Amino acid sequence: MTALSAEPALARWGFSEWVESARRSGELIATPELDDRNDAVISINGRKVVNFAGIGILGWQHDPDVRNVFVETAMNYGLVVGGSRVVQGVARPHLELEALVAEITGRQKALTYATGLLANVGFVHAMSARFSFNDQPGVDNADTVFVLDRDSHWSMWKAVERFKFGRNLINFRHNDIADLRQVLENLRGRRVVVGFLTVYSDGSMAPVGEILDLCDEFGAVSFVDDANGFMVYGNGGHRFAAEYEELRRATFLMVSFGKSIGLGGGALAGPADALDAFRFLSGTSVFTTNIQPPTAGAIVHVLRRMRQDPSVMERYLDRVDRLRERLLGIGCTINATPTYVTSISVGSNHTAVRVRQDFLDRGYLVPMFGYPAVNKNQTVIRLMVNNRLSDEHLDGFLDTLAELKQKYEF
Ligand SMILES: Cc1ncc(COP(=O)(O)O)c(C=O)c1O
């Protein structure tokens, strides 16, 4: 039988050639196929591997009580709502979760979405919608200008893809207040949304207060993607407390439940009227399903426990600080801002492919972030260390890293 990609029409897309050349260069890495659950140690084809690639940092997803809540909620509310928010509705666990997120973030209201990515897409869609239920005038925000930090997440760039660059989409240099000011100067009189992250994928942190000051000065709406920082910071901890205090001034917040909570899903939080409109205007609350009820119930349980006892996160962050010190001790170049996201510079793709494979051969799965997550040939090992890794796992990782650093001179 002929391979599908060899079919004449599809051949023009070049997939076969691309796959073949990426396979030759080693960049078409094999997807880890897990024999059982994702944890600090995983099994791939019967082989135990220490896992540095997971993003559920505190390991709540393995907590017996969290799993029990998941099962109980599934029994009470079913596995799915069975349709989108607008058509089929939401279950009580969603409403509890939304009330809790609104309370934690200090916003009037929150809306859940199946993933953080869909919350971002929905936000952009709603803020630029032209819509009316009937012949009467409705909302018309099609001329909204999005001003995004250049290092915004892929989901934001995907969401604004249909905007015309220079007309209703403009970027500013990463964390560069002077550049943002200049952009906003040129947009006076327009309806502007300034979008940025708290914690970036390279581990940097936004100058939250300064950006929000500029939004106030220029009358812009602010949108902050807090997927990475939600419940890591701002829950009474001392790290980045000033930034998270300022964050309460942002008009809209997006959070993800994949990192600190270890589960899945996302939410938007902000002014009540706007979020009521978003139920209809965001598209991703109309044309796709929401978080599964048992997951929503389990998130509520985790959030309550994290609020009750913030010391769990503090102890985790202490561990990350010690790891950073040890990385510097073996001469690694890491991100300057001490967030929990640690980027270890490796450099060229060529080196990165070999370092990743050598790690794997020695029993470590490390997340290597190359283009398009970072600039070409500025590949990094991007760690969101999992708290279920033991000190011995961390020692082994550091010893291996020191050895490979010498071997490949990065
Ligand atoms: C900054 C940022 N925004 C948005 C997302 C998307 O969130 P989710 O994984 O919940 O779809 C991520 C996920 O990695 C992220 O890091």
Short mmCIF file of C-alpha atoms and ligand atoms in Angstrom, two decimals:
data_model
loop_
_atom_site.label_atom_id
_atom_site.label_comp_id
_atom_site.label_asym_id
_atom_site.label_seq_id
_atom_site.Cartn_x
_atom_site.Cartn_y
_atom_site.Cartn_z
CA MET A 1 0.00 0.00 0.00
CA THR A 2 1.25 3.48 -0.79
CA ALA A 3 2.18 5.60 2.24
CA LEU A 4 -0.33 8.39 2.74
CA SER A 5 2.23 11.17 2.57
CA ALA A 6 3.33 9.88 -0.84
CA GLU A 7 -0.09 10.62 -2.28
CA PRO A 8 0.35 13.08 -5.12
CA ALA A 9 -1.70 15.96 -3.68
CA LEU A 10 -0.18 15.81 -0.19
CA ALA A 11 3.35 15.46 -1.55
CA ARG A 12 3.34 19.20 -2.26
CA TRP A 13 3.32 19.91 1.49
CA GLY A 14 6.80 18.48 1.94
CA PHE A 15 6.10 16.51 5.12
CA SER A 16 8.02 13.42 4.03
CA GLU A 17 11.20 15.36 3.20
CA TRP A 18 10.99 17.39 6.40
CA VAL A 19 10.44 14.34 8.60
CA GLU A 20 13.28 12.54 6.87
CA SER A 21 15.76 15.40 7.34
CA ALA A 22 14.69 16.04 10.97
CA ARG A 23 15.10 12.33 11.65
CA ARG A 24 18.62 12.41 10.20
CA SER A 25 19.63 15.42 12.34
CA GLY A 26 18.17 13.75 15.45
CA GLU A 27 15.73 16.61 16.00
CA LEU A 28 12.68 14.43 15.39
CA ILE A 29 12.91 13.04 18.89
CA ALA A 30 10.84 10.01 19.80
CA THR A 31 7.79 10.83 21.90
CA PRO A 32 8.23 9.21 25.33
CA GLU A 33 5.62 6.44 25.46
CA LEU A 34 4.90 5.91 29.14
CA ASP A 35 4.19 2.39 30.36
CA ASP A 36 2.30 3.71 33.38
CA ARG A 37 1.58 7.04 35.06
CA ASN A 38 3.61 10.21 34.83
CA ASP A 39 5.58 10.73 38.04
CA ALA A 40 9.10 11.56 39.26
CA VAL A 41 10.22 8.20 37.92
CA ILE A 42 8.53 6.94 34.78
CA SER A 43 8.80 3.78 32.78
CA ILE A 44 9.45 3.95 29.05
CA ASN A 45 9.46 0.62 27.24
CA GLY A 46 10.06 -1.17 30.51
CA ARG A 47 13.01 1.06 31.46
CA LYS A 48 12.94 3.32 34.54
CA VAL A 49 13.74 6.95 33.76
CA VAL A 50 14.02 9.87 36.20
CA ASN A 51 11.59 12.44 34.91
CA PHE A 52 12.50 16.14 34.83
CA ALA A 53 9.94 16.92 32.14
CA GLY A 54 6.63 16.94 34.04
CA ILE A 55 4.98 20.28 34.80
CA GLY A 56 2.71 19.37 37.73
CA ILE A 57 5.33 20.68 40.12
CA LEU A 58 3.94 19.81 43.55
CA GLY A 59 2.59 16.41 42.56
CA TRP A 60 -0.96 17.05 43.75
CA GLN A 61 -2.13 14.75 40.99
CA HIS A 62 -0.76 11.81 43.03
CA ASP A 63 -2.19 12.85 46.40
CA PRO A 64 -4.59 10.16 47.71
CA ASP A 65 -7.18 12.70 48.89
CA VAL A 66 -7.11 14.53 45.56
CA ARG A 67 -7.67 11.26 43.75
CA ASN A 68 -10.53 10.40 46.09
CA VAL A 69 -12.18 13.76 45.47
CA PHE A 70 -11.78 13.16 41.75
CA VAL A 71 -13.54 9.79 42.01
CA GLU A 72 -16.32 11.09 44.28
CA THR A 73 -16.97 14.04 41.99
CA ALA A 74 -17.06 11.75 39.00
CA MET A 75 -19.64 9.60 40.77
CA ASN A 76 -21.78 12.61 41.68
CA TYR A 77 -21.47 14.75 38.58
CA GLY A 78 -20.40 12.32 35.88
CA LEU A 79 -17.32 12.39 33.70
CA VAL A 80 -18.46 15.18 31.40
CA VAL A 81 -21.07 17.89 31.33
CA GLY A 82 -21.87 16.71 27.85
CA GLY A 83 -21.77 19.88 25.81
CA SER A 84 -20.47 23.42 25.83
CA ARG A 85 -21.06 25.92 28.61
CA VAL A 86 -23.63 27.96 26.75
CA VAL A 87 -25.63 25.06 25.38
CA GLN A 88 -25.39 22.36 28.04
CA GLY A 89 -24.25 24.38 31.04
CA VAL A 90 -21.80 23.77 33.83
CA ALA A 91 -21.86 21.58 36.93
CA ARG A 92 -21.57 22.68 40.55
CA PRO A 93 -17.82 21.92 40.73
CA HIS A 94 -17.26 24.48 37.94
CA LEU A 95 -19.22 27.11 39.84
CA GLU A 96 -17.31 26.41 43.05
CA LEU A 97 -14.06 26.64 41.16
CA GLU A 98 -15.02 29.92 39.51
CA ALA A 99 -16.05 31.46 42.83
CA LEU A 100 -12.77 30.34 44.37
CA VAL A 101 -10.63 31.66 41.52
CA ALA A 102 -12.47 35.01 41.69
CA GLU A 103 -11.83 35.18 45.43
CA ILE A 104 -8.15 34.19 45.18
CA THR A 105 -7.41 36.62 42.37
CA GLY A 106 -9.49 39.40 43.92
CA ARG A 107 -11.76 39.68 40.87
CA GLN A 108 -15.53 40.00 40.62
CA LYS A 109 -15.95 36.89 38.54
CA ALA A 110 -14.13 33.99 36.86
CA LEU A 111 -14.98 31.65 33.99
CA THR A 112 -13.43 28.23 33.49
CA TYR A 113 -12.23 26.84 30.16
CA ALA A 114 -11.06 23.36 29.17
CA THR A 115 -7.46 24.59 29.01
CA GLY A 116 -5.52 27.79 29.58
CA LEU A 117 -4.86 27.96 25.86
CA LEU A 118 -8.60 28.05 25.19
CA ALA A 119 -9.02 30.78 27.82
CA ASN A 120 -6.44 32.90 25.98
CA VAL A 121 -8.02 32.26 22.59
CA GLY A 122 -11.46 33.03 24.06
CA PHE A 123 -10.24 36.25 25.64
CA VAL A 124 -8.84 37.63 22.41
CA HIS A 125 -11.94 36.60 20.50
CA ALA A 126 -14.28 38.23 23.02
CA MET A 127 -12.30 41.47 23.22
CA SER A 128 -12.38 41.92 19.46
CA ALA A 129 -15.88 40.63 18.72
CA ARG A 130 -18.49 42.25 16.54
CA PHE A 131 -21.74 40.60 17.55
CA SER A 132 -25.43 41.10 18.10
CA PHE A 133 -28.19 38.53 18.74
CA ASN A 134 -30.59 40.33 16.42
CA ASP A 135 -30.83 43.38 14.16
CA GLN A 136 -30.11 45.77 17.03
CA PRO A 137 -26.63 47.17 17.46
CA GLY A 138 -24.56 44.86 19.64
CA VAL A 139 -20.89 45.06 20.56
CA ASP A 140 -18.41 46.08 17.92
CA ASN A 141 -14.83 45.89 19.13
CA ALA A 142 -13.30 44.76 15.88
CA ASP A 143 -10.90 47.72 15.94
CA THR A 144 -9.29 46.65 19.25
CA VAL A 145 -5.51 46.85 19.23
CA PHE A 146 -3.54 44.14 21.01
CA VAL A 147 -0.14 45.19 22.30
CA LEU A 148 1.76 42.10 23.38
CA ASP A 149 5.07 41.48 25.01
CA ARG A 150 7.16 39.86 22.31
CA ASP A 151 7.74 36.78 24.48
CA SER A 152 4.06 36.10 25.06
CA HIS A 153 2.97 32.48 24.97
CA TRP A 154 2.23 30.68 21.71
CA SER A 155 -1.47 30.57 22.61
CA MET A 156 -1.66 34.38 22.62
CA TRP A 157 0.12 34.68 19.31
CA LYS A 158 -2.14 32.01 17.87
CA ALA A 159 -5.18 33.88 19.18
CA VAL A 160 -4.18 37.14 17.45
CA GLU A 161 -3.10 35.50 14.22
CA ARG A 162 -5.88 37.07 12.18
CA PHE A 163 -4.96 40.61 13.29
CA LYS A 164 -3.04 42.86 10.98
CA PHE A 165 0.43 43.47 12.30
CA GLY A 166 1.09 47.19 12.71
CA ARG A 167 -2.62 48.08 12.57
CA ASN A 168 -4.30 46.14 15.35
CA LEU A 169 -1.42 44.03 16.58
CA ILE A 170 1.82 45.49 17.89
CA ASN A 171 4.50 43.97 20.06
CA PHE A 172 6.93 45.52 22.49
CA ARG A 173 10.36 44.30 23.45
CA HIS A 174 10.33 41.79 26.27
CA ASN A 175 9.78 43.54 29.63
CA ASP A 176 10.83 46.85 28.04
CA ILE A 177 8.81 49.64 29.63
CA ALA A 178 10.31 52.40 27.47
CA ASP A 179 9.38 50.52 24.31
CA LEU A 180 5.85 49.89 25.59
CA ARG A 181 5.47 53.60 26.37
CA GLN A 182 6.46 54.49 22.84
CA VAL A 183 3.99 52.00 21.38
CA LEU A 184 1.18 53.36 23.56
CA GLU A 185 2.05 56.98 22.67
CA ASN A 186 1.29 56.12 19.05
CA LEU A 187 -2.05 54.53 19.91
CA ARG A 188 -3.73 57.37 21.77
CA GLY A 189 -7.47 57.35 21.22
CA ARG A 190 -7.59 53.66 20.24
CA ARG A 191 -9.09 50.80 22.25
CA VAL A 192 -5.99 49.02 23.48
CA VAL A 193 -5.36 45.76 25.36
CA VAL A 194 -1.85 45.31 26.73
CA GLY A 195 -1.07 41.61 27.14
CA PHE A 196 1.85 40.11 29.04
CA LEU A 197 2.85 37.22 31.30
CA THR A 198 3.89 37.16 34.93
CA VAL A 199 6.46 34.36 34.72
CA TYR A 200 7.87 33.73 31.24
CA SER A 201 9.00 30.43 29.83
CA ASP A 202 12.64 31.58 30.15
CA GLY A 203 12.08 32.17 33.87
CA SER A 204 11.94 35.96 33.69
CA MET A 205 9.31 37.94 35.61
CA ALA A 206 7.38 40.94 34.27
CA PRO A 207 7.72 44.38 35.84
CA VAL A 208 4.03 44.06 36.66
CA GLY A 209 3.50 47.37 38.47
CA GLU A 210 5.30 49.44 35.85
CA ILE A 211 3.32 47.93 32.99
CA LEU A 212 0.04 48.47 34.83
CA ASP A 213 1.03 52.08 35.58
CA LEU A 214 1.46 52.63 31.85
CA CYS A 215 -1.91 51.01 31.15
CA ASP A 216 -3.50 53.41 33.66
CA GLU A 217 -1.72 56.39 32.15
CA PHE A 218 -2.81 55.55 28.60
CA GLY A 219 -6.27 54.19 29.43
CA ALA A 220 -5.45 50.69 28.19
CA VAL A 221 -7.03 47.47 29.42
CA SER A 222 -4.52 45.01 30.87
CA PHE A 223 -4.48 41.25 30.39
CA VAL A 224 -2.04 39.10 32.33
CA ASP A 225 -1.37 35.46 31.52
CA ASP A 226 -0.51 34.01 34.93
CA ALA A 227 -0.45 30.38 33.75
CA ASN A 228 2.98 29.85 35.27
CA GLY A 229 2.73 31.86 38.47
CA PHE A 230 -0.80 31.14 39.71
CA MET A 231 -0.62 29.86 43.32
CA VAL A 232 3.17 29.63 43.11
CA TYR A 233 3.46 33.27 44.11
CA GLY A 234 1.05 35.67 45.74
CA ASN A 235 -0.41 33.21 48.23
CA GLY A 236 1.25 34.84 51.21
CA GLY A 237 4.79 33.86 50.19
CA HIS A 238 7.64 36.39 50.27
CA ARG A 239 8.98 35.76 46.77
CA PHE A 240 7.81 38.28 44.16
CA ALA A 241 5.28 39.52 46.68
CA ALA A 242 5.43 43.07 45.30
CA GLU A 243 4.70 41.92 41.73
CA TYR A 244 1.78 39.80 42.91
CA GLU A 245 0.36 42.61 44.98
CA GLU A 246 0.46 44.83 41.89
CA LEU A 247 -1.16 42.07 39.85
CA ARG A 248 -4.42 42.66 41.70
CA ARG A 249 -4.73 45.88 39.67
CA ALA A 250 -4.77 44.14 36.26
CA THR A 251 -8.11 44.25 34.46
CA PHE A 252 -8.07 40.59 33.41
CA LEU A 253 -6.12 37.56 34.53
CA MET A 254 -5.76 34.17 32.93
CA VAL A 255 -4.70 31.19 35.05
CA SER A 256 -3.91 27.57 34.22
CA PHE A 257 -4.43 24.58 36.51
CA GLY A 258 -1.66 22.55 34.90
CA LYS A 259 1.39 23.76 36.81
CA SER A 260 0.98 24.47 40.53
CA ILE A 261 -2.27 22.50 40.74
CA GLY A 262 -0.97 19.61 38.63
CA LEU A 263 -4.31 18.94 36.95
CA GLY A 264 -5.66 20.68 33.86
CA GLY A 265 -7.85 23.51 32.69
CA GLY A 266 -7.81 27.28 32.78
CA ALA A 267 -9.83 30.32 33.76
CA LEU A 268 -10.28 34.00 33.04
CA ALA A 269 -10.95 36.38 35.92
CA GLY A 270 -12.07 39.99 35.75
CA PRO A 271 -15.00 42.43 35.93
CA ALA A 272 -18.42 40.70 36.15
CA ASP A 273 -20.15 42.35 33.20
CA ALA A 274 -17.27 41.64 30.87
CA LEU A 275 -17.17 37.99 31.91
CA ASP A 276 -20.92 37.66 31.47
CA ALA A 277 -20.40 38.88 27.92
CA PHE A 278 -17.46 36.49 27.48
CA ARG A 279 -19.79 33.53 28.10
CA PHE A 280 -21.19 34.27 24.66
CA LEU A 281 -18.43 36.18 22.94
CA SER A 282 -15.34 34.13 23.69
CA GLY A 283 -16.26 31.31 21.30
CA THR A 284 -14.33 28.77 23.35
CA SER A 285 -17.22 28.69 25.84
CA VAL A 286 -19.68 28.07 23.02
CA PHE A 287 -17.96 25.79 20.54
CA THR A 288 -16.06 23.44 22.80
CA THR A 289 -16.46 21.68 26.14
CA ASN A 290 -15.33 22.83 29.58
CA ILE A 291 -13.10 21.13 32.16
CA GLN A 292 -14.39 17.68 33.12
CA PRO A 293 -16.38 17.91 36.40
CA PRO A 294 -14.14 15.53 38.40
CA THR A 295 -11.12 17.60 37.45
CA ALA A 296 -12.91 20.81 38.45
CA GLY A 297 -13.81 19.22 41.81
CA ALA A 298 -10.23 18.07 42.37
CA ILE A 299 -8.89 21.55 41.54
CA VAL A 300 -11.21 23.09 44.15
CA HIS A 301 -9.87 20.65 46.74
CA VAL A 302 -6.23 21.43 45.87
CA LEU A 303 -6.81 25.18 45.89
CA ARG A 304 -8.39 25.02 49.34
CA ARG A 305 -5.47 23.04 50.70
CA MET A 306 -2.91 25.38 49.16
CA ARG A 307 -4.62 28.35 50.72
CA GLN A 308 -4.78 26.62 54.08
CA ASP A 309 -1.12 25.69 54.03
CA PRO A 310 1.09 27.84 51.79
CA SER A 311 4.20 26.32 53.40
CA VAL A 312 4.08 23.39 50.93
CA MET A 313 4.86 25.78 48.09
CA GLU A 314 7.41 27.69 50.18
CA ARG A 315 9.39 24.52 50.90
CA TYR A 316 9.28 23.65 47.22
CA LEU A 317 10.60 27.10 46.29
CA ASP A 318 13.39 26.74 48.88
CA ARG A 319 14.44 23.56 47.07
CA VAL A 320 14.45 25.36 43.72
CA ASP A 321 16.66 28.10 45.21
CA ARG A 322 19.15 25.48 46.40
CA LEU A 323 19.14 23.85 42.97
CA ARG A 324 19.87 27.20 41.33
CA GLU A 325 22.86 27.68 43.63
CA ARG A 326 24.20 24.27 42.75
CA LEU A 327 23.72 24.89 39.01
CA LEU A 328 25.73 28.09 39.33
CA GLY A 329 28.26 26.13 41.37
CA ILE A 330 28.97 23.79 38.44
CA GLY A 331 29.30 26.77 36.11
CA CYS A 332 25.95 26.65 34.31
CA THR A 333 24.48 29.75 32.70
CA ILE A 334 20.96 30.08 34.05
CA ASN A 335 18.23 32.73 33.96
CA ALA A 336 19.03 35.65 36.24
CA THR A 337 15.62 36.04 37.86
CA PRO A 338 15.11 33.38 40.52
CA THR A 339 11.63 32.19 39.59
CA TYR A 340 10.85 28.48 39.85
CA VAL A 341 11.32 28.16 36.08
CA THR A 342 14.99 27.46 35.52
CA SER A 343 16.54 27.74 32.06
CA ILE A 344 19.97 26.17 31.64
CA SER A 345 21.69 27.36 28.44
CA VAL A 346 22.86 24.61 26.15
CA GLY A 347 23.20 26.50 22.85
CA SER A 348 23.03 24.93 19.41
CA ASN A 349 20.39 22.42 18.39
CA HIS A 350 23.18 20.08 17.39
CA THR A 351 24.53 20.02 20.96
CA ALA A 352 21.06 19.96 22.50
CA VAL A 353 20.06 16.82 20.61
CA ARG A 354 23.15 15.01 21.87
CA VAL A 355 22.85 16.25 25.44
CA ARG A 356 19.23 15.13 25.60
CA GLN A 357 20.10 11.69 24.25
CA ASP A 358 23.08 11.28 26.62
CA PHE A 359 20.83 12.19 29.54
CA LEU A 360 18.31 9.65 28.35
CA ASP A 361 20.99 6.96 27.98
CA ARG A 362 21.93 7.64 31.62
CA GLY A 363 18.30 7.40 32.74
CA TYR A 364 17.10 11.04 32.80
CA LEU A 365 14.35 12.59 30.71
CA VAL A 366 15.16 16.31 30.48
CA PRO A 367 12.97 18.89 28.72
CA MET A 368 14.98 20.56 26.00
CA PHE A 369 13.37 23.74 24.70
CA GLY A 370 14.42 24.79 21.22
CA TYR A 371 12.92 26.94 18.50
CA PRO A 372 10.12 28.17 18.38
CA ALA A 373 9.91 28.24 22.21
CA VAL A 374 13.25 30.10 22.22
CA ASN A 375 15.42 31.70 19.54
CA LYS A 376 17.09 29.37 17.07
CA ASN A 377 20.26 27.77 18.44
CA GLN A 378 19.71 29.16 21.92
CA THR A 379 18.31 25.91 23.24
CA VAL A 380 17.85 25.52 26.98
CA ILE A 381 17.05 22.77 29.42
CA ARG A 382 13.86 24.23 30.87
CA LEU A 383 13.22 22.89 34.34
CA MET A 384 10.04 23.11 36.34
CA VAL A 385 11.38 20.79 38.96
CA ASN A 386 8.92 18.24 40.26
CA ASN A 387 8.76 18.18 44.04
CA ARG A 388 8.42 14.41 44.03
CA LEU A 389 12.01 14.08 42.80
CA SER A 390 14.22 12.97 45.68
CA ASP A 391 17.49 14.67 46.67
CA GLU A 392 19.29 11.66 45.17
CA HIS A 393 17.53 12.25 41.84
CA LEU A 394 18.65 15.87 41.89
CA ASP A 395 22.23 14.88 42.81
CA GLY A 396 22.33 12.40 39.92
CA PHE A 397 20.98 14.99 37.50
CA LEU A 398 23.58 17.57 38.58
CA ASP A 399 26.47 15.10 38.34
CA THR A 400 25.37 14.09 34.84
CA LEU A 401 24.92 17.71 33.83
CA ALA A 402 28.42 18.60 35.04
CA GLU A 403 29.86 15.72 33.03
CA LEU A 404 27.95 16.55 29.83
CA LYS A 405 28.78 20.22 30.19
CA GLN A 406 32.45 19.36 30.00
CA LYS A 407 31.97 16.88 27.18
CA TYR A 408 30.00 19.28 24.95
CA GLU A 409 31.45 22.55 26.28
CA PHE A 410 28.25 24.49 26.85
C1 LIG B 1 2.39 31.18 29.71
C2 LIG B 1 1.39 30.14 29.32
N1 LIG B 1 0.20 30.53 28.86
C3 LIG B 1 -0.73 29.62 28.51
C4 LIG B 1 -0.49 28.28 28.61
C5 LIG B 1 -1.55 27.30 28.21
O1 LIG B 1 -2.10 26.74 29.35
P1 LIG B 1 -2.73 25.28 29.33
O2 LIG B 1 -1.61 24.30 29.39
O3 LIG B 1 -3.61 25.24 30.54
O4 LIG B 1 -3.50 25.18 28.05
C6 LIG B 1 0.73 27.83 29.09
C7 LIG B 1 0.99 26.38 29.19
O5 LIG B 1 2.05 25.90 29.21
C8 LIG B 1 1.71 28.78 29.46
O6 LIG B 1 2.90 28.41 29.92
#
